[in-house]
mmCIF file with all atom_site columns, C-alpha atoms in Angstrom:
data_model
loop_
_atom_site.group_PDB
_atom_site.id
_atom_site.type_symbol
_atom_site.label_atom_id
_atom_site.label_alt_id
_atom_site.label_comp_id
_atom_site.label_asym_id
_atom_site.label_entity_id
_atom_site.label_seq_id
_atom_site.pdbx_PDB_ins_code
_atom_site.Cartn_x
_atom_site.Cartn_y
_atom_site.Cartn_z
_atom_site.occupancy
_atom_site.B_iso_or_equiv
_atom_site.pdbx_formal_charge
_atom_site.auth_seq_id
_atom_site.auth_comp_id
_atom_site.auth_asym_id
_atom_site.auth_atom_id
_atom_site.pdbx_PDB_model_num
ATOM 1   C CA . UNK A 1 1   ? -43.782 104.675 24.937  1.00 40.00 ? 1   UNK A CA 1
ATOM 2   C CA . UNK A 1 2   ? -46.556 106.127 27.031  1.00 39.00 ? 2   UNK A CA 1
ATOM 3   C CA . UNK A 1 3   ? -49.781 104.245 27.496  1.00 36.00 ? 3   UNK A CA 1
ATOM 4   C CA . UNK A 1 4   ? -51.718 106.910 25.660  1.00 40.00 ? 4   UNK A CA 1
ATOM 5   C CA . UNK A 1 5   ? -49.373 106.781 22.660  1.00 39.00 ? 5   UNK A CA 1
ATOM 6   C CA . UNK A 1 6   ? -49.478 102.958 22.763  1.00 36.00 ? 6   UNK A CA 1
ATOM 7   C CA . UNK A 1 7   ? -53.293 103.067 22.664  1.00 34.00 ? 7   UNK A CA 1
ATOM 8   C CA . UNK A 1 8   ? -53.291 105.516 19.730  1.00 35.00 ? 8   UNK A CA 1
ATOM 9   C CA . UNK A 1 9   ? -50.776 103.369 17.793  1.00 36.00 ? 9   UNK A CA 1
ATOM 10  C CA . UNK A 1 10  ? -52.805 100.182 18.319  1.00 37.00 ? 10  UNK A CA 1
ATOM 11  C CA . UNK A 1 11  ? -56.059 101.958 17.365  1.00 36.00 ? 11  UNK A CA 1
ATOM 12  C CA . UNK A 1 12  ? -54.412 103.277 14.190  1.00 38.00 ? 12  UNK A CA 1
ATOM 13  C CA . UNK A 1 13  ? -53.301 99.750  13.286  1.00 39.00 ? 13  UNK A CA 1
ATOM 14  C CA . UNK A 1 14  ? -56.820 98.414  13.766  1.00 38.00 ? 14  UNK A CA 1
ATOM 15  C CA . UNK A 1 15  ? -58.314 101.175 11.616  1.00 37.00 ? 15  UNK A CA 1
ATOM 16  C CA . UNK A 1 16  ? -55.801 100.502 8.849   1.00 39.00 ? 16  UNK A CA 1
ATOM 17  C CA . UNK A 1 17  ? -57.109 96.955  8.572   1.00 41.00 ? 17  UNK A CA 1
ATOM 18  C CA . UNK A 1 18  ? -54.021 95.153  9.847   1.00 41.00 ? 18  UNK A CA 1
ATOM 19  C CA . UNK A 1 19  ? -52.542 94.323  13.199  1.00 40.00 ? 19  UNK A CA 1
ATOM 20  C CA . UNK A 1 20  ? -48.953 95.339  13.777  1.00 39.00 ? 20  UNK A CA 1
ATOM 21  C CA . UNK A 1 21  ? -46.685 95.421  16.770  1.00 39.00 ? 21  UNK A CA 1
ATOM 22  C CA . UNK A 1 22  ? -46.159 98.667  18.637  1.00 36.00 ? 22  UNK A CA 1
ATOM 23  C CA . UNK A 1 23  ? -43.661 100.890 16.877  1.00 37.00 ? 23  UNK A CA 1
ATOM 24  C CA . UNK A 1 24  ? -44.572 99.666  13.414  1.00 40.00 ? 24  UNK A CA 1
ATOM 25  C CA . UNK A 1 25  ? -48.231 100.631 13.073  1.00 42.00 ? 25  UNK A CA 1
ATOM 26  C CA . UNK A 1 26  ? -47.487 104.354 13.024  1.00 45.00 ? 26  UNK A CA 1
ATOM 27  C CA . UNK A 1 27  ? -45.282 103.824 9.949   1.00 48.00 ? 27  UNK A CA 1
ATOM 28  C CA . UNK A 1 28  ? -47.947 101.802 8.100   1.00 72.00 ? 28  UNK A CA 1
ATOM 29  C CA . UNK A 1 29  ? -49.395 103.229 4.924   1.00 92.00 ? 29  UNK A CA 1
ATOM 30  C CA . UNK A 1 30  ? -52.613 101.765 3.544   1.00 96.00 ? 30  UNK A CA 1
ATOM 31  C CA . UNK A 1 31  ? -54.517 102.462 0.379   1.00 96.00 ? 31  UNK A CA 1
ATOM 32  C CA . UNK A 1 32  ? -57.581 101.096 -1.365  1.00 97.00 ? 32  UNK A CA 1
ATOM 33  C CA . UNK A 1 33  ? -57.115 99.804  -4.923  1.00 97.00 ? 33  UNK A CA 1
ATOM 34  C CA . UNK A 1 34  ? -59.139 97.850  -7.449  1.00 96.00 ? 34  UNK A CA 1
ATOM 35  C CA . UNK A 1 35  ? -58.899 94.087  -7.086  1.00 93.00 ? 35  UNK A CA 1
ATOM 36  C CA . UNK A 1 36  ? -57.153 93.545  -10.426 1.00 91.00 ? 36  UNK A CA 1
ATOM 37  C CA . UNK A 1 37  ? -54.291 95.830  -9.404  1.00 95.00 ? 37  UNK A CA 1
ATOM 38  C CA . UNK A 1 38  ? -51.067 93.982  -8.571  1.00 96.00 ? 38  UNK A CA 1
ATOM 39  C CA . UNK A 1 39  ? -50.040 94.211  -4.931  1.00 97.00 ? 39  UNK A CA 1
ATOM 40  C CA . UNK A 1 40  ? -46.595 95.863  -4.834  1.00 97.00 ? 40  UNK A CA 1
ATOM 41  C CA . UNK A 1 41  ? -43.606 94.019  -3.365  1.00 97.00 ? 41  UNK A CA 1
ATOM 42  C CA . UNK A 1 42  ? -43.500 94.526  0.408   1.00 97.00 ? 42  UNK A CA 1
ATOM 43  C CA . UNK A 1 43  ? -47.224 95.268  0.689   1.00 98.00 ? 43  UNK A CA 1
ATOM 44  C CA . UNK A 1 44  ? -49.974 92.964  1.985   1.00 98.00 ? 44  UNK A CA 1
ATOM 45  C CA . UNK A 1 45  ? -53.695 92.643  1.296   1.00 97.00 ? 45  UNK A CA 1
ATOM 46  C CA . UNK A 1 46  ? -55.805 93.173  4.437   1.00 97.00 ? 46  UNK A CA 1
ATOM 47  C CA . UNK A 1 47  ? -59.414 93.571  3.239   1.00 97.00 ? 47  UNK A CA 1
ATOM 48  C CA . UNK A 1 48  ? -61.676 92.815  0.235   1.00 96.00 ? 48  UNK A CA 1
ATOM 49  C CA . UNK A 1 49  ? -65.053 94.322  -0.745  1.00 95.00 ? 49  UNK A CA 1
ATOM 50  C CA . UNK A 1 50  ? -67.079 95.640  -3.693  1.00 94.00 ? 50  UNK A CA 1
ATOM 51  C CA . UNK A 1 51  ? -66.975 99.253  -4.887  1.00 93.00 ? 51  UNK A CA 1
ATOM 52  C CA . UNK A 1 52  ? -68.662 100.852 -7.910  1.00 93.00 ? 52  UNK A CA 1
ATOM 53  C CA . UNK A 1 53  ? -65.416 102.809 -8.413  1.00 94.00 ? 53  UNK A CA 1
ATOM 54  C CA . UNK A 1 54  ? -63.804 99.549  -9.560  1.00 94.00 ? 54  UNK A CA 1
ATOM 55  C CA . UNK A 1 55  ? -66.534 98.497  -11.985 1.00 88.00 ? 55  UNK A CA 1
ATOM 56  C CA . UNK A 1 56  ? -69.565 96.266  -11.750 1.00 85.00 ? 56  UNK A CA 1
ATOM 57  C CA . UNK A 1 57  ? -70.316 94.593  -8.449  1.00 83.00 ? 57  UNK A CA 1
ATOM 58  C CA . UNK A 1 58  ? -72.049 91.371  -7.523  1.00 75.00 ? 58  UNK A CA 1
ATOM 59  C CA . UNK A 1 59  ? -69.755 88.908  -9.289  1.00 76.00 ? 59  UNK A CA 1
ATOM 60  C CA . UNK A 1 60  ? -68.134 85.951  -7.582  1.00 79.00 ? 60  UNK A CA 1
ATOM 61  C CA . UNK A 1 61  ? -65.052 87.887  -6.412  1.00 87.00 ? 61  UNK A CA 1
ATOM 62  C CA . UNK A 1 62  ? -64.930 91.248  -4.656  1.00 92.00 ? 62  UNK A CA 1
ATOM 63  C CA . UNK A 1 63  ? -63.489 93.982  -6.868  1.00 94.00 ? 63  UNK A CA 1
ATOM 64  C CA . UNK A 1 64  ? -61.655 96.180  -4.325  1.00 96.00 ? 64  UNK A CA 1
ATOM 65  C CA . UNK A 1 65  ? -58.873 95.549  -1.805  1.00 97.00 ? 65  UNK A CA 1
ATOM 66  C CA . UNK A 1 66  ? -57.021 97.438  0.904   1.00 98.00 ? 66  UNK A CA 1
ATOM 67  C CA . UNK A 1 67  ? -53.242 97.035  0.839   1.00 98.00 ? 67  UNK A CA 1
ATOM 68  C CA . UNK A 1 68  ? -50.762 97.982  3.573   1.00 97.00 ? 68  UNK A CA 1
ATOM 69  C CA . UNK A 1 69  ? -47.031 98.708  3.329   1.00 97.00 ? 69  UNK A CA 1
ATOM 70  C CA . UNK A 1 70  ? -44.911 96.490  5.619   1.00 97.00 ? 70  UNK A CA 1
ATOM 71  C CA . UNK A 1 71  ? -41.608 98.344  5.212   1.00 95.00 ? 71  UNK A CA 1
ATOM 72  C CA . UNK A 1 72  ? -41.924 99.764  8.742   1.00 95.00 ? 72  UNK A CA 1
ATOM 73  C CA . UNK A 1 73  ? -42.294 96.350  10.413  1.00 96.00 ? 73  UNK A CA 1
ATOM 74  C CA . UNK A 1 74  ? -39.013 95.714  12.227  1.00 97.00 ? 74  UNK A CA 1
ATOM 75  C CA . UNK A 1 75  ? -37.234 92.483  13.123  1.00 97.00 ? 75  UNK A CA 1
ATOM 76  C CA . UNK A 1 76  ? -39.582 90.219  15.086  1.00 97.00 ? 76  UNK A CA 1
ATOM 77  C CA . UNK A 1 77  ? -42.540 92.493  14.324  1.00 97.00 ? 77  UNK A CA 1
ATOM 78  C CA . UNK A 1 78  ? -45.858 91.000  13.295  1.00 97.00 ? 78  UNK A CA 1
ATOM 79  C CA . UNK A 1 79  ? -48.637 91.876  10.898  1.00 97.00 ? 79  UNK A CA 1
ATOM 80  C CA . UNK A 1 80  ? -51.861 90.162  9.825   1.00 97.00 ? 80  UNK A CA 1
ATOM 81  C CA . UNK A 1 81  ? -52.858 89.752  6.189   1.00 98.00 ? 81  UNK A CA 1
ATOM 82  C CA . UNK A 1 82  ? -55.360 87.852  4.107   1.00 97.00 ? 82  UNK A CA 1
ATOM 83  C CA . UNK A 1 83  ? -54.130 84.394  3.050   1.00 95.00 ? 83  UNK A CA 1
ATOM 84  C CA . UNK A 1 84  ? -54.397 85.307  -0.662  1.00 91.00 ? 84  UNK A CA 1
ATOM 85  C CA . UNK A 1 85  ? -51.946 88.158  -0.157  1.00 96.00 ? 85  UNK A CA 1
ATOM 86  C CA . UNK A 1 86  ? -48.365 87.835  -1.336  1.00 96.00 ? 86  UNK A CA 1
ATOM 87  C CA . UNK A 1 87  ? -45.954 87.362  1.584   1.00 96.00 ? 87  UNK A CA 1
ATOM 88  C CA . UNK A 1 88  ? -43.235 90.000  1.867   1.00 97.00 ? 88  UNK A CA 1
ATOM 89  C CA . UNK A 1 89  ? -39.649 88.745  1.836   1.00 96.00 ? 89  UNK A CA 1
ATOM 90  C CA . UNK A 1 90  ? -38.523 87.655  5.311   1.00 97.00 ? 90  UNK A CA 1
ATOM 91  C CA . UNK A 1 91  ? -42.068 87.200  6.661   1.00 97.00 ? 91  UNK A CA 1
ATOM 92  C CA . UNK A 1 92  ? -43.358 83.771  7.713   1.00 97.00 ? 92  UNK A CA 1
ATOM 93  C CA . UNK A 1 93  ? -46.773 82.506  8.844   1.00 97.00 ? 93  UNK A CA 1
ATOM 94  C CA . UNK A 1 94  ? -47.292 81.895  12.572  1.00 97.00 ? 94  UNK A CA 1
ATOM 95  C CA . UNK A 1 95  ? -51.066 81.441  12.738  1.00 97.00 ? 95  UNK A CA 1
ATOM 96  C CA . UNK A 1 96  ? -54.195 80.962  10.611  1.00 96.00 ? 96  UNK A CA 1
ATOM 97  C CA . UNK A 1 97  ? -57.585 82.447  11.513  1.00 96.00 ? 97  UNK A CA 1
ATOM 98  C CA . UNK A 1 98  ? -60.750 83.756  9.883   1.00 94.00 ? 98  UNK A CA 1
ATOM 99  C CA . UNK A 1 99  ? -62.176 87.262  9.576   1.00 93.00 ? 99  UNK A CA 1
ATOM 100 C CA . UNK A 1 100 ? -64.942 88.567  7.322   1.00 92.00 ? 100 UNK A CA 1
ATOM 101 C CA . UNK A 1 101 ? -62.659 91.282  5.854   1.00 94.00 ? 101 UNK A CA 1
ATOM 102 C CA . UNK A 1 102 ? -60.530 88.563  4.241   1.00 95.00 ? 102 UNK A CA 1
ATOM 103 C CA . UNK A 1 103 ? -63.357 86.798  2.411   1.00 92.00 ? 103 UNK A CA 1
ATOM 104 C CA . UNK A 1 104 ? -62.197 87.266  -1.164  1.00 88.00 ? 104 UNK A CA 1
ATOM 105 C CA . UNK A 1 105 ? -65.537 86.116  -2.525  1.00 85.00 ? 105 UNK A CA 1
ATOM 106 C CA . UNK A 1 106 ? -69.116 85.700  -1.350  1.00 79.00 ? 106 UNK A CA 1
ATOM 107 C CA . UNK A 1 107 ? -68.787 81.915  -1.112  1.00 77.00 ? 107 UNK A CA 1
ATOM 108 C CA . UNK A 1 108 ? -68.137 80.124  2.152   1.00 77.00 ? 108 UNK A CA 1
ATOM 109 C CA . UNK A 1 109 ? -64.945 78.209  2.715   1.00 83.00 ? 109 UNK A CA 1
ATOM 110 C CA . UNK A 1 110 ? -63.761 75.533  5.113   1.00 83.00 ? 110 UNK A CA 1
ATOM 111 C CA . UNK A 1 111 ? -60.326 77.153  5.173   1.00 91.00 ? 111 UNK A CA 1
ATOM 112 C CA . UNK A 1 112 ? -58.995 80.028  7.263   1.00 93.00 ? 112 UNK A CA 1
ATOM 113 C CA . UNK A 1 113 ? -58.577 83.260  5.296   1.00 95.00 ? 113 UNK A CA 1
ATOM 114 C CA . UNK A 1 114 ? -56.171 85.272  7.459   1.00 97.00 ? 114 UNK A CA 1
ATOM 115 C CA . UNK A 1 115 ? -52.561 84.741  8.531   1.00 97.00 ? 115 UNK A CA 1
ATOM 116 C CA . UNK A 1 116 ? -50.359 86.256  11.202  1.00 98.00 ? 116 UNK A CA 1
ATOM 117 C CA . UNK A 1 117 ? -46.889 86.929  9.816   1.00 98.00 ? 117 UNK A CA 1
ATOM 118 C CA . UNK A 1 118 ? -43.614 87.551  11.665  1.00 98.00 ? 118 UNK A CA 1
ATOM 119 C CA . UNK A 1 119 ? -40.626 89.372  10.173  1.00 98.00 ? 119 UNK A CA 1
ATOM 120 C CA . UNK A 1 120 ? -37.567 87.175  10.737  1.00 98.00 ? 120 UNK A CA 1
ATOM 121 C CA . UNK A 1 121 ? -35.173 89.518  8.919   1.00 97.00 ? 121 UNK A CA 1
ATOM 122 C CA . UNK A 1 122 ? -32.662 91.118  11.283  1.00 97.00 ? 122 UNK A CA 1
ATOM 123 C CA . UNK A 1 123 ? -33.329 88.953  14.343  1.00 98.00 ? 123 UNK A CA 1
ATOM 124 C CA . UNK A 1 124 ? -30.168 88.230  16.360  1.00 98.00 ? 124 UNK A CA 1
ATOM 125 C CA . UNK A 1 125 ? -28.319 84.928  16.410  1.00 97.00 ? 125 UNK A CA 1
ATOM 126 C CA . UNK A 1 126 ? -29.930 82.525  18.882  1.00 98.00 ? 126 UNK A CA 1
ATOM 127 C CA . UNK A 1 127 ? -33.444 83.940  18.441  1.00 98.00 ? 127 UNK A CA 1
ATOM 128 C CA . UNK A 1 128 ? -36.172 81.295  18.221  1.00 98.00 ? 128 UNK A CA 1
ATOM 129 C CA . UNK A 1 129 ? -39.587 81.442  16.569  1.00 98.00 ? 129 UNK A CA 1
ATOM 130 C CA . UNK A 1 130 ? -42.317 78.932  15.778  1.00 97.00 ? 130 UNK A CA 1
ATOM 131 C CA . UNK A 1 131 ? -43.653 79.141  12.235  1.00 98.00 ? 131 UNK A CA 1
ATOM 132 C CA . UNK A 1 132 ? -46.232 77.166  10.273  1.00 97.00 ? 132 UNK A CA 1
ATOM 133 C CA . UNK A 1 133 ? -45.074 74.593  7.757   1.00 94.00 ? 133 UNK A CA 1
ATOM 134 C CA . UNK A 1 134 ? -42.302 72.032  7.825   1.00 88.00 ? 134 UNK A CA 1
ATOM 135 C CA . UNK A 1 135 ? -40.249 72.546  4.709   1.00 85.00 ? 135 UNK A CA 1
ATOM 136 C CA . UNK A 1 136 ? -39.833 76.314  4.354   1.00 86.00 ? 136 UNK A CA 1
ATOM 137 C CA . UNK A 1 137 ? -36.843 76.713  6.684   1.00 94.00 ? 137 UNK A CA 1
ATOM 138 C CA . UNK A 1 138 ? -35.438 80.217  6.162   1.00 94.00 ? 138 UNK A CA 1
ATOM 139 C CA . UNK A 1 139 ? -31.798 80.547  5.167   1.00 94.00 ? 139 UNK A CA 1
ATOM 140 C CA . UNK A 1 140 ? -29.610 80.947  8.256   1.00 96.00 ? 140 UNK A CA 1
ATOM 141 C CA . UNK A 1 141 ? -32.086 79.178  10.560  1.00 97.00 ? 141 UNK A CA 1
ATOM 142 C CA . UNK A 1 142 ? -32.082 75.599  11.877  1.00 97.00 ? 142 UNK A CA 1
ATOM 143 C CA . UNK A 1 143 ? -34.977 73.415  12.993  1.00 97.00 ? 143 UNK A CA 1
ATOM 144 C CA . UNK A 1 144 ? -35.185 72.903  16.754  1.00 97.00 ? 144 UNK A CA 1
ATOM 145 C CA . UNK A 1 145 ? -38.505 71.023  16.911  1.00 97.00 ? 145 UNK A CA 1
ATOM 146 C CA . UNK A 1 146 ? -41.372 69.786  14.737  1.00 97.00 ? 146 UNK A CA 1
ATOM 147 C CA . UNK A 1 147 ? -44.860 69.734  16.246  1.00 96.00 ? 147 UNK A CA 1
ATOM 148 C CA . UNK A 1 148 ? -48.616 69.826  15.674  1.00 96.00 ? 148 UNK A CA 1
ATOM 149 C CA . UNK A 1 149 ? -50.257 73.191  16.196  1.00 96.00 ? 149 UNK A CA 1
ATOM 150 C CA . UNK A 1 150 ? -53.917 74.168  16.001  1.00 95.00 ? 150 UNK A CA 1
ATOM 151 C CA . UNK A 1 151 ? -52.705 77.688  15.113  1.00 96.00 ? 151 UNK A CA 1
ATOM 152 C CA . UNK A 1 152 ? -51.103 76.287  11.961  1.00 96.00 ? 152 UNK A CA 1
ATOM 153 C CA . UNK A 1 153 ? -54.151 74.314  10.828  1.00 93.00 ? 153 UNK A CA 1
ATOM 154 C CA . UNK A 1 154 ? -55.388 75.785  7.540   1.00 90.00 ? 154 UNK A CA 1
ATOM 155 C CA . UNK A 1 155 ? -58.687 73.886  7.668   1.00 88.00 ? 155 UNK A CA 1
ATOM 156 C CA . UNK A 1 156 ? -61.219 75.410  10.104  1.00 87.00 ? 156 UNK A CA 1
ATOM 157 C CA . UNK A 1 157 ? -62.823 72.255  11.455  1.00 85.00 ? 157 UNK A CA 1
ATOM 158 C CA . UNK A 1 158 ? -60.204 69.688  12.292  1.00 79.00 ? 158 UNK A CA 1
ATOM 159 C CA . UNK A 1 159 ? -57.188 68.964  14.434  1.00 84.00 ? 159 UNK A CA 1
ATOM 160 C CA . UNK A 1 160 ? -53.875 68.584  12.604  1.00 87.00 ? 160 UNK A CA 1
ATOM 161 C CA . UNK A 1 161 ? -53.248 64.938  11.743  1.00 86.00 ? 161 UNK A CA 1
ATOM 162 C CA . UNK A 1 162 ? -49.499 65.418  11.408  1.00 92.00 ? 162 UNK A CA 1
ATOM 163 C CA . UNK A 1 163 ? -46.765 67.887  12.297  1.00 95.00 ? 163 UNK A CA 1
ATOM 164 C CA . UNK A 1 164 ? -47.503 71.265  10.746  1.00 96.00 ? 164 UNK A CA 1
ATOM 165 C CA . UNK A 1 165 ? -45.218 73.674  12.623  1.00 97.00 ? 165 UNK A CA 1
ATOM 166 C CA . UNK A 1 166 ? -41.517 74.064  13.322  1.00 97.00 ? 166 UNK A CA 1
ATOM 167 C CA . UNK A 1 167 ? -39.590 75.910  15.960  1.00 97.00 ? 167 UNK A CA 1
ATOM 168 C CA . UNK A 1 168 ? -36.502 77.429  14.388  1.00 98.00 ? 168 UNK A CA 1
ATOM 169 C CA . UNK A 1 169 ? -33.354 79.070  15.785  1.00 98.00 ? 169 UNK A CA 1
ATOM 170 C CA . UNK A 1 170 ? -31.212 81.712  14.062  1.00 98.00 ? 170 UNK A CA 1
ATOM 171 C CA . UNK A 1 171 ? -27.768 80.223  13.410  1.00 95.00 ? 171 UNK A CA 1
#
């Protein structure tokens, strides 16, 4: 891929409200829907806000959301979504962070509201990845190591007090 095309693909991903690896952003489809609309399987929520098109505004929760299709994210590809978003099958959290687009309500929170997700589906045998959590070991993967990771800390203002991440290997 040329540098110019790479730049255009990354810019398109940023404008769509999600971050995806090169080669997947061009295939991403996003649309804005009212907050009460169910997020379809395989899609993620990447932004929340108020819009008069979705009814009255000013309540506790924003009434509009942007959703993005993840069907074009290949094996090992990554995407960022809001933490309230459903996780597509095969995707696992690798990092927590905060961004104003993922504030679901006007209230402040001590918890991160955005996650980086990696697609483990289709990775070759022997591949290794570090994911957040200790007990959600994907089928066909084995635990190599358990560790503490600041990236996997859901709370914004502390250091993990116990192991909260695992490195896994595809069997």
